[in-house]
Short mmCIF file of C-alpha atoms in Angstrom, two decimals:
data_model
loop_
_atom_site.label_atom_id
_atom_site.label_comp_id
_atom_site.label_asym_id
_atom_site.label_seq_id
_atom_site.Cartn_x
_atom_site.Cartn_y
_atom_site.Cartn_z
CA UNK A 1 0.00 0.00 0.03
CA UNK A 2 1.37 3.42 -0.86
CA UNK A 3 2.03 6.13 1.73
CA UNK A 4 -0.93 8.12 0.46
CA UNK A 5 -3.30 5.17 0.61
CA UNK A 6 -2.04 4.39 4.17
CA UNK A 7 -2.63 7.99 5.24
CA UNK A 8 -6.10 7.93 3.83
CA UNK A 9 -6.85 4.70 5.43
CA UNK A 10 -5.77 5.84 8.88
CA UNK A 11 -7.32 9.33 8.45
CA UNK A 12 -4.04 11.08 8.57
CA UNK A 13 -4.13 12.51 5.05
CA UNK A 14 -3.56 16.29 4.92
CA UNK A 15 -6.82 18.21 4.79
CA UNK A 16 -7.39 21.59 3.20
CA UNK A 17 -6.61 24.29 5.79
CA UNK A 18 -9.69 26.53 6.30
CA UNK A 19 -9.00 30.31 6.19
CA UNK A 20 -9.42 32.43 9.27
CA UNK A 21 -11.70 35.36 9.20
CA UNK A 22 -8.74 37.61 9.32
CA UNK A 23 -7.09 35.72 6.38
CA UNK A 24 -10.33 35.96 4.42
CA UNK A 25 -10.51 39.71 4.92
CA UNK A 26 -7.01 40.14 3.75
CA UNK A 27 -7.63 37.97 0.76
CA UNK A 28 -10.63 40.17 -0.22
CA UNK A 29 -8.61 43.32 0.27
CA UNK A 30 -5.90 42.13 -2.00
CA UNK A 31 -8.40 40.87 -4.58
CA UNK A 32 -10.09 44.24 -4.68
CA UNK A 33 -6.88 46.18 -4.64
CA UNK A 34 -5.46 44.03 -7.52
CA UNK A 35 -8.54 44.59 -9.68
CA UNK A 36 -7.81 46.69 -12.81
CA UNK A 37 -11.41 47.43 -13.76
CA UNK A 38 -13.67 48.77 -11.09
CA UNK A 39 -16.73 51.00 -10.93
CA UNK A 40 -15.19 52.90 -8.00
CA UNK A 41 -11.85 52.93 -6.21
CA UNK A 42 -12.35 54.13 -2.61
CA UNK A 43 -9.49 55.87 -0.99
CA UNK A 44 -9.72 53.82 2.14
CA UNK A 45 -8.25 50.93 0.24
CA UNK A 46 -5.16 53.03 -0.68
CA UNK A 47 -1.82 52.71 1.03
CA UNK A 48 -0.33 55.58 3.13
CA UNK A 49 2.13 56.25 0.35
CA UNK A 50 -0.55 56.38 -2.32
CA UNK A 51 -2.72 58.68 -0.28
CA UNK A 52 0.12 61.12 0.50
CA UNK A 53 1.23 61.14 -3.11
CA UNK A 54 -2.20 62.14 -4.29
CA UNK A 55 -2.41 64.80 -1.62
CA UNK A 56 0.98 66.43 -2.39
CA UNK A 57 0.44 66.25 -6.15
CA UNK A 58 -2.86 68.17 -6.09
CA UNK A 59 -2.23 70.49 -3.06
CA UNK A 60 -0.50 73.26 -5.07
CA UNK A 61 -3.45 73.72 -7.28
CA UNK A 62 -5.76 74.55 -4.40
CA UNK A 63 -3.84 76.43 -1.79
CA UNK A 64 -0.66 78.54 -1.32
CA UNK A 65 1.70 76.14 0.30
CA UNK A 66 3.96 78.94 1.38
CA UNK A 67 1.33 80.04 3.87
CA UNK A 68 1.83 79.17 7.59
CA UNK A 69 0.28 75.88 8.85
CA UNK A 70 -3.03 76.35 10.63
CA UNK A 71 -3.31 76.76 14.39
CA UNK A 72 -6.54 75.79 16.20
CA UNK A 73 -8.80 76.48 13.12
CA UNK A 74 -7.21 79.49 11.48
CA UNK A 75 -5.47 79.70 8.07
CA UNK A 76 -6.36 77.01 5.62
CA UNK A 77 -9.21 75.80 7.92
CA UNK A 78 -10.83 79.23 7.63
CA UNK A 79 -10.34 79.23 3.92
CA UNK A 80 -12.26 75.88 3.67
CA UNK A 81 -15.01 77.25 5.97
CA UNK A 82 -15.54 80.28 3.71
CA UNK A 83 -15.63 78.15 0.62
CA UNK A 84 -18.31 75.85 2.13
CA UNK A 85 -20.47 78.72 3.34
CA UNK A 86 -20.38 80.26 -0.07
CA UNK A 87 -21.22 76.95 -1.87
CA UNK A 88 -24.15 76.38 0.44
CA UNK A 89 -25.39 80.02 0.55
CA UNK A 90 -25.07 80.25 4.28
CA UNK A 91 -23.66 83.04 6.57
CA UNK A 92 -20.87 81.00 7.94
CA UNK A 93 -19.48 77.36 8.39
CA UNK A 94 -17.42 75.64 10.99
CA UNK A 95 -15.06 72.77 10.31
CA UNK A 96 -15.27 69.69 12.40
CA UNK A 97 -13.07 66.57 12.59
CA UNK A 98 -16.13 64.34 12.08
CA UNK A 99 -19.68 64.54 11.09
CA UNK A 100 -20.73 62.77 14.26
CA UNK A 101 -19.34 65.77 16.22
CA UNK A 102 -20.82 68.34 13.89
CA UNK A 103 -24.36 67.01 14.11
CA UNK A 104 -24.22 66.43 17.86
CA UNK A 105 -23.25 70.13 18.24
CA UNK A 106 -25.80 71.44 15.72
CA UNK A 107 -28.81 69.72 17.27
CA UNK A 108 -27.60 70.60 20.86
CA UNK A 109 -27.38 74.20 19.86
CA UNK A 110 -30.85 74.17 18.24
CA UNK A 111 -32.36 72.45 21.32
CA UNK A 112 -30.92 75.32 23.48
CA UNK A 113 -32.41 77.98 21.12
CA UNK A 114 -35.85 76.35 20.63
CA UNK A 115 -36.23 75.19 24.23
CA UNK A 116 -37.28 71.65 22.86
CA UNK A 117 -34.90 68.74 23.11
CA UNK A 118 -37.00 66.50 20.90
CA UNK A 119 -35.66 65.68 17.36
CA UNK A 120 -37.88 64.26 14.66
CA UNK A 121 -35.83 61.90 12.38
CA UNK A 122 -36.06 58.63 10.47
CA UNK A 123 -35.02 55.60 12.40
CA UNK A 124 -32.61 54.64 9.45
CA UNK A 125 -30.72 58.02 9.74
CA UNK A 126 -27.01 57.75 10.33
CA UNK A 127 -26.99 58.87 14.06
CA UNK A 128 -29.45 56.08 14.95
CA UNK A 129 -27.94 53.37 12.76
CA UNK A 130 -24.18 54.00 12.87
CA UNK A 131 -23.46 56.30 15.85
CA UNK A 132 -24.80 54.18 18.71
CA UNK A 133 -27.84 56.46 19.22
CA UNK A 134 -25.43 59.31 19.75
CA UNK A 135 -28.07 62.08 20.08
CA UNK A 136 -29.94 60.54 23.03
CA UNK A 137 -26.85 58.94 24.71
CA UNK A 138 -24.42 62.00 24.51
CA UNK A 139 -26.47 65.13 24.12
CA UNK A 140 -29.68 64.20 26.01
CA UNK A 141 -31.84 64.66 23.02
CA UNK A 142 -35.09 62.74 22.57
CA UNK A 143 -35.74 61.06 19.23
CA UNK A 144 -39.18 60.53 17.64
CA UNK A 145 -39.86 58.96 14.24
CA UNK A 146 -42.39 60.55 11.80
CA UNK A 147 -42.31 57.33 9.64
CA UNK A 148 -40.69 53.90 9.59
CA UNK A 149 -41.17 53.48 5.87
CA UNK A 150 -37.93 53.12 3.86
CA UNK A 151 -38.19 56.60 2.62
CA UNK A 152 -37.99 60.28 3.80
CA UNK A 153 -41.11 61.34 5.82
CA UNK A 154 -43.95 63.03 4.04
CA UNK A 155 -45.25 66.48 4.78
CA UNK A 156 -48.44 64.95 6.26
CA UNK A 157 -46.32 62.62 8.58
CA UNK A 158 -44.37 65.62 9.78
CA UNK A 159 -47.43 67.84 10.21
CA UNK A 160 -49.49 65.07 12.09
CA UNK A 161 -46.69 63.96 14.45
CA UNK A 162 -48.43 63.43 17.82
CA UNK A 163 -46.09 65.54 19.89
CA UNK A 164 -44.07 68.74 19.62
CA UNK A 165 -40.54 68.66 18.40
CA UNK A 166 -37.85 71.35 18.17
CA UNK A 167 -35.97 70.12 15.08
CA UNK A 168 -36.64 68.04 11.99
CA UNK A 169 -33.55 66.04 10.93
CA UNK A 170 -33.56 65.09 7.25
CA UNK A 171 -30.85 62.84 5.74
CA UNK A 172 -30.31 63.58 2.05
CA UNK A 173 -30.10 61.01 0.58
CA UNK A 174 -31.28 58.41 3.05
CA UNK A 175 -28.48 55.92 2.58
CA UNK A 176 -29.90 52.90 4.43
CA UNK A 177 -33.15 53.00 2.38
CA UNK A 178 -31.07 52.95 -0.81
CA UNK A 179 -29.60 56.44 -1.12
CA UNK A 180 -33.21 57.74 -1.85
CA UNK A 181 -34.41 61.20 -2.18
CA UNK A 182 -37.83 62.80 -2.28
CA UNK A 183 -38.90 64.89 -5.14
CA UNK A 184 -38.13 68.61 -4.92
CA UNK A 185 -41.81 69.42 -4.30
CA UNK A 186 -41.98 66.89 -1.49
CA UNK A 187 -38.90 68.24 0.15
CA UNK A 188 -40.25 71.80 0.09
CA UNK A 189 -43.53 70.48 1.63
CA UNK A 190 -41.65 68.64 4.38
CA UNK A 191 -39.61 71.60 5.35
CA UNK A 192 -42.73 73.84 5.25
CA UNK A 193 -44.63 71.35 7.58
CA UNK A 194 -41.76 71.48 10.03
CA UNK A 195 -41.86 75.25 10.19
CA UNK A 196 -45.59 75.13 10.60
CA UNK A 197 -44.83 73.06 13.79
CA UNK A 198 -42.49 75.86 14.94
CA UNK A 199 -39.50 73.61 14.35
CA UNK A 200 -36.14 74.25 12.72
CA UNK A 201 -34.89 72.04 9.89
CA UNK A 202 -31.41 70.47 9.92
CA UNK A 203 -30.06 68.63 6.85
CA UNK A 204 -27.67 65.71 7.26
CA UNK A 205 -25.90 66.38 3.87
CA UNK A 206 -23.11 63.90 4.24
CA UNK A 207 -23.85 63.20 0.54
CA UNK A 208 -25.60 66.35 -0.36
CA UNK A 209 -22.98 67.17 -2.90
CA UNK A 210 -24.43 64.68 -5.40
CA UNK A 211 -28.12 65.58 -4.94
CA UNK A 212 -28.22 68.48 -7.48
CA UNK A 213 -28.97 66.16 -10.40
CA UNK A 214 -32.03 64.63 -8.90
CA UNK A 215 -33.49 67.86 -7.56
CA UNK A 216 -32.45 69.98 -10.61
CA UNK A 217 -31.34 72.63 -8.22
CA UNK A 218 -28.02 74.12 -7.19
CA UNK A 219 -26.47 73.40 -3.78
CA UNK A 220 -27.37 76.73 -2.33
CA UNK A 221 -31.10 76.46 -3.27
CA UNK A 222 -31.22 73.02 -1.64
CA UNK A 223 -29.50 74.26 1.49
CA UNK A 224 -31.75 77.30 1.67
CA UNK A 225 -34.59 74.93 2.65
CA UNK A 226 -32.70 74.26 6.02
CA UNK A 227 -31.69 76.31 8.96
CA UNK A 228 -28.43 74.38 9.15
CA UNK A 229 -26.62 71.92 6.96
CA UNK A 230 -23.84 69.42 7.70
CA UNK A 231 -21.61 68.13 4.82
CA UNK A 232 -18.82 65.61 4.72
CA UNK A 233 -15.55 65.92 2.80
CA UNK A 234 -14.73 62.18 2.41
CA UNK A 235 -17.87 60.32 1.44
CA UNK A 236 -18.21 61.77 -2.14
CA UNK A 237 -15.28 64.18 -2.33
CA UNK A 238 -12.54 61.62 -1.54
CA UNK A 239 -11.06 63.64 1.26
CA UNK A 240 -9.13 62.16 4.18
CA UNK A 241 -11.99 63.04 6.56
CA UNK A 242 -13.63 66.01 8.22
CA UNK A 243 -16.95 67.75 7.92
CA UNK A 244 -18.50 71.23 8.10
CA UNK A 245 -21.60 72.64 9.71
CA UNK A 246 -23.14 75.64 7.89
CA UNK A 247 -25.81 78.06 9.00
CA UNK A 248 -26.44 81.46 10.57
CA UNK A 249 -23.31 83.15 11.97
CA UNK A 250 -24.65 83.16 15.56
CA UNK A 251 -25.27 79.41 15.32
CA UNK A 252 -21.81 78.75 13.82
CA UNK A 253 -20.11 80.89 16.54
CA UNK A 254 -21.83 78.89 19.25
CA UNK A 255 -21.04 75.70 17.47
CA UNK A 256 -17.25 76.49 17.57
CA UNK A 257 -17.49 76.92 21.28
CA UNK A 258 -19.15 73.53 21.55
CA UNK A 259 -16.61 72.09 19.14
CA UNK A 260 -13.87 73.08 21.64
CA UNK A 261 -15.77 71.41 24.51
CA UNK A 262 -16.32 68.24 22.50
CA UNK A 263 -12.64 67.98 21.82
CA UNK A 264 -12.64 69.13 18.21
CA UNK A 265 -10.29 72.17 18.73
CA UNK A 266 -7.35 70.31 17.08
CA UNK A 267 -3.88 72.01 16.85
CA UNK A 268 -3.29 71.43 13.16
CA UNK A 269 -5.69 69.97 10.55
CA UNK A 270 -4.05 71.17 7.26
CA UNK A 271 -3.82 67.68 5.61
CA UNK A 272 -7.56 67.12 6.08
CA UNK A 273 -8.37 70.63 5.06
CA UNK A 274 -6.19 70.33 1.99
CA UNK A 275 -7.81 67.05 0.94
CA UNK A 276 -11.25 68.72 1.37
CA UNK A 277 -10.29 71.69 -0.87
CA UNK A 278 -8.97 69.23 -3.48
CA UNK A 279 -12.26 67.36 -3.38
CA UNK A 280 -14.21 70.56 -3.83
CA UNK A 281 -12.08 71.45 -6.93
CA UNK A 282 -11.70 68.04 -8.45
CA UNK A 283 -14.51 65.81 -7.51
CA UNK A 284 -17.51 68.17 -6.93
CA UNK A 285 -17.68 69.29 -10.52
CA UNK A 286 -17.69 65.55 -11.68
CA UNK A 287 -20.48 64.33 -9.45
CA UNK A 288 -23.31 65.05 -11.94
CA UNK A 289 -21.43 62.89 -14.45
CA UNK A 290 -21.13 60.10 -12.03
CA UNK A 291 -24.92 60.29 -11.23
CA UNK A 292 -25.78 60.15 -14.94
CA UNK A 293 -23.54 57.21 -15.55
CA UNK A 294 -24.84 55.40 -12.46
CA UNK A 295 -28.21 55.26 -14.17
CA UNK A 296 -26.64 53.60 -17.17
CA UNK A 297 -24.86 51.10 -15.00
CA UNK A 298 -28.11 50.36 -12.91
CA UNK A 299 -30.09 49.70 -16.08
CA UNK A 300 -27.31 47.43 -17.52
CA UNK A 301 -27.21 45.47 -14.27
CA UNK A 302 -31.01 44.88 -14.37
CA UNK A 303 -30.56 43.69 -17.91
CA UNK A 304 -27.59 41.53 -17.01
CA UNK A 305 -29.34 39.72 -14.19
CA UNK A 306 -32.40 39.11 -16.25
CA UNK A 307 -30.32 37.76 -19.13
CA UNK A 308 -28.32 35.51 -16.79
CA UNK A 309 -31.46 33.83 -15.49
CA UNK A 310 -31.27 34.98 -11.86
CA UNK A 311 -34.70 34.03 -10.52
CA UNK A 312 -35.17 37.29 -8.69
CA UNK A 313 -32.88 40.48 -8.59
CA UNK A 314 -33.57 44.08 -7.69
CA UNK A 315 -31.66 47.26 -8.31
CA UNK A 316 -32.94 49.91 -5.98
CA UNK A 317 -33.88 52.51 -6.87
CA UNK A 318 -34.43 51.35 -10.41
CA UNK A 319 -33.19 54.72 -11.63
CA UNK A 320 -30.61 55.83 -8.95
CA UNK A 321 -31.15 59.23 -7.29
CA UNK A 322 -27.42 59.70 -6.81
CA UNK A 323 -24.33 57.84 -8.04
CA UNK A 324 -24.99 55.17 -5.45
CA UNK A 325 -27.64 52.49 -5.31
CA UNK A 326 -28.37 48.97 -3.90
CA UNK A 327 -28.40 45.59 -5.50
CA UNK A 328 -30.49 42.80 -3.90
CA UNK A 329 -30.04 39.07 -4.84
CA UNK A 330 -31.60 35.82 -3.49
CA UNK A 331 -28.42 34.28 -2.03
CA UNK A 332 -26.68 34.23 1.33
CA UNK A 333 -24.40 37.16 1.89
CA UNK A 334 -21.20 35.11 2.24
CA UNK A 335 -21.84 33.37 -1.04
CA UNK A 336 -22.16 36.69 -2.94
CA UNK A 337 -19.20 38.18 -1.26
CA UNK A 338 -17.06 35.12 -2.08
CA UNK A 339 -18.25 35.25 -5.71
CA UNK A 340 -17.18 38.95 -5.90
CA UNK A 341 -13.77 38.17 -4.40
CA UNK A 342 -13.15 35.31 -6.87
CA UNK A 343 -14.18 37.39 -9.79
CA UNK A 344 -11.75 40.03 -8.83
CA UNK A 345 -8.94 37.48 -8.32
CA UNK A 346 -9.53 35.61 -11.54
CA UNK A 347 -10.54 38.31 -13.99
CA UNK A 348 -9.12 41.51 -12.50
CA UNK A 349 -12.59 42.94 -12.76
CA UNK A 350 -14.41 43.92 -9.51
CA UNK A 351 -18.11 44.48 -10.06
CA UNK A 352 -19.12 44.46 -6.40
CA UNK A 353 -16.15 45.67 -4.26
CA UNK A 354 -18.18 45.85 -1.03
CA UNK A 355 -19.15 42.90 1.17
CA UNK A 356 -22.82 41.84 0.97
CA UNK A 357 -25.16 42.20 3.94
CA UNK A 358 -27.88 39.91 4.96
CA UNK A 359 -31.37 41.36 4.13
CA UNK A 360 -33.44 38.33 5.15
CA UNK A 361 -33.45 34.52 4.88
CA UNK A 362 -31.54 33.71 1.67
CA UNK A 363 -31.46 37.37 0.67
CA UNK A 364 -28.65 39.85 0.72
CA UNK A 365 -27.79 43.32 -0.63
CA UNK A 366 -24.78 45.50 -1.30
CA UNK A 367 -24.06 49.06 -2.21
CA UNK A 368 -22.76 50.12 -5.68
CA UNK A 369 -21.01 53.40 -6.16
CA UNK A 370 -20.09 54.77 -9.64
CA UNK A 371 -17.03 57.04 -9.64
CA UNK A 372 -14.45 58.15 -12.16
CA UNK A 373 -13.23 54.59 -13.04
CA UNK A 374 -16.88 53.63 -13.69
CA UNK A 375 -17.14 56.15 -16.49
CA UNK A 376 -14.97 53.79 -18.62
CA UNK A 377 -17.62 51.01 -18.40
CA UNK A 378 -20.12 50.77 -21.33
CA UNK A 379 -23.50 49.12 -20.70
CA UNK A 380 -22.22 45.99 -22.41
CA UNK A 381 -19.18 45.94 -20.20
CA UNK A 382 -21.59 45.91 -17.12
CA UNK A 383 -23.72 43.19 -18.61
CA UNK A 384 -20.71 40.97 -19.32
CA UNK A 385 -19.36 41.39 -15.84
CA UNK A 386 -22.85 40.52 -14.35
CA UNK A 387 -22.97 37.35 -16.47
CA UNK A 388 -19.52 36.28 -15.33
CA UNK A 389 -20.43 37.10 -11.65
CA UNK A 390 -23.71 35.09 -11.88
CA UNK A 391 -21.72 32.14 -13.32
CA UNK A 392 -19.81 31.88 -10.11
CA UNK A 393 -22.96 31.55 -8.00
CA UNK A 394 -24.57 28.10 -7.10
CA UNK A 395 -27.33 26.97 -9.25
#
């Protein structure tokens, strides 16, 4: 009997080694980094060297690098604040290290001014879903929900809310519902309804930059519907991080005092501010193009899944409201994530670079973003990549 046969007989034959969770994550990261064709290449998958190179290459185009570094919010930080206030048509703006801090401060300030600590917001809003219920836990605010439907609340729902509230919090777009937006008329009606209830309106505009195409309105006209607006510099503008809160000067001055109390008065923030200015110059003008092409990609995905014979598939919204949307498929999340990883490894094309999340028994979804690399994809390219992806799924 051969050695191999003897090992098999006594059970000592070498078995395939199962990957650990950490090894699996690293394999996915390397597969997605190694892909040559992608719809979007997020900066958080870059190396430190790559990120620094992009920053230093573009910095001279947006700021005089012979100016002194910032100290506690002056210099380049003030330049960024003035730029944001102008884009949003607001009196002033304050830079914050994070959106979590910016919105904590904004709603806390409004509660002090209105005398009402109740905030009306959707339960899928970012502070509720991803910030560990930060408003109620840290700032002592009370949250009420005008609706639980996977969309922004309607004017009737805001008008008929059974108890008083001091502020209406509106996330544009509502990410967890599929990056969805109301119509312009609906948004105007909602903000009017809040004011009829003697409430102020705050816009969570982490992704406000890409909403102009859907609304057919410039940024300042959208922001004019709100008393205060928060915007992010890294979600759509590819910045290192950071956020800004824009609104009346008296509110912004108060917000800066609370920023200090919350630990946001940081000595120097010029790398983050530089990356934000670069994003405003380089990425902001291109966002409408990304939104338009996301609609091409979404339609081609629907066609691809139908042509590949998938029993059920959903692209949501059918016509994306921004350059981001969801895809839903009737498989377990791990199966879909593994298929995407293998497609990237074997073809160097990464159709779905994000992991998939469980949406129900045998059902999962992922988010798709179309950025600059995605503009190179034709509808046929998308359909072909979908066909290849589906071929890697169990049948």
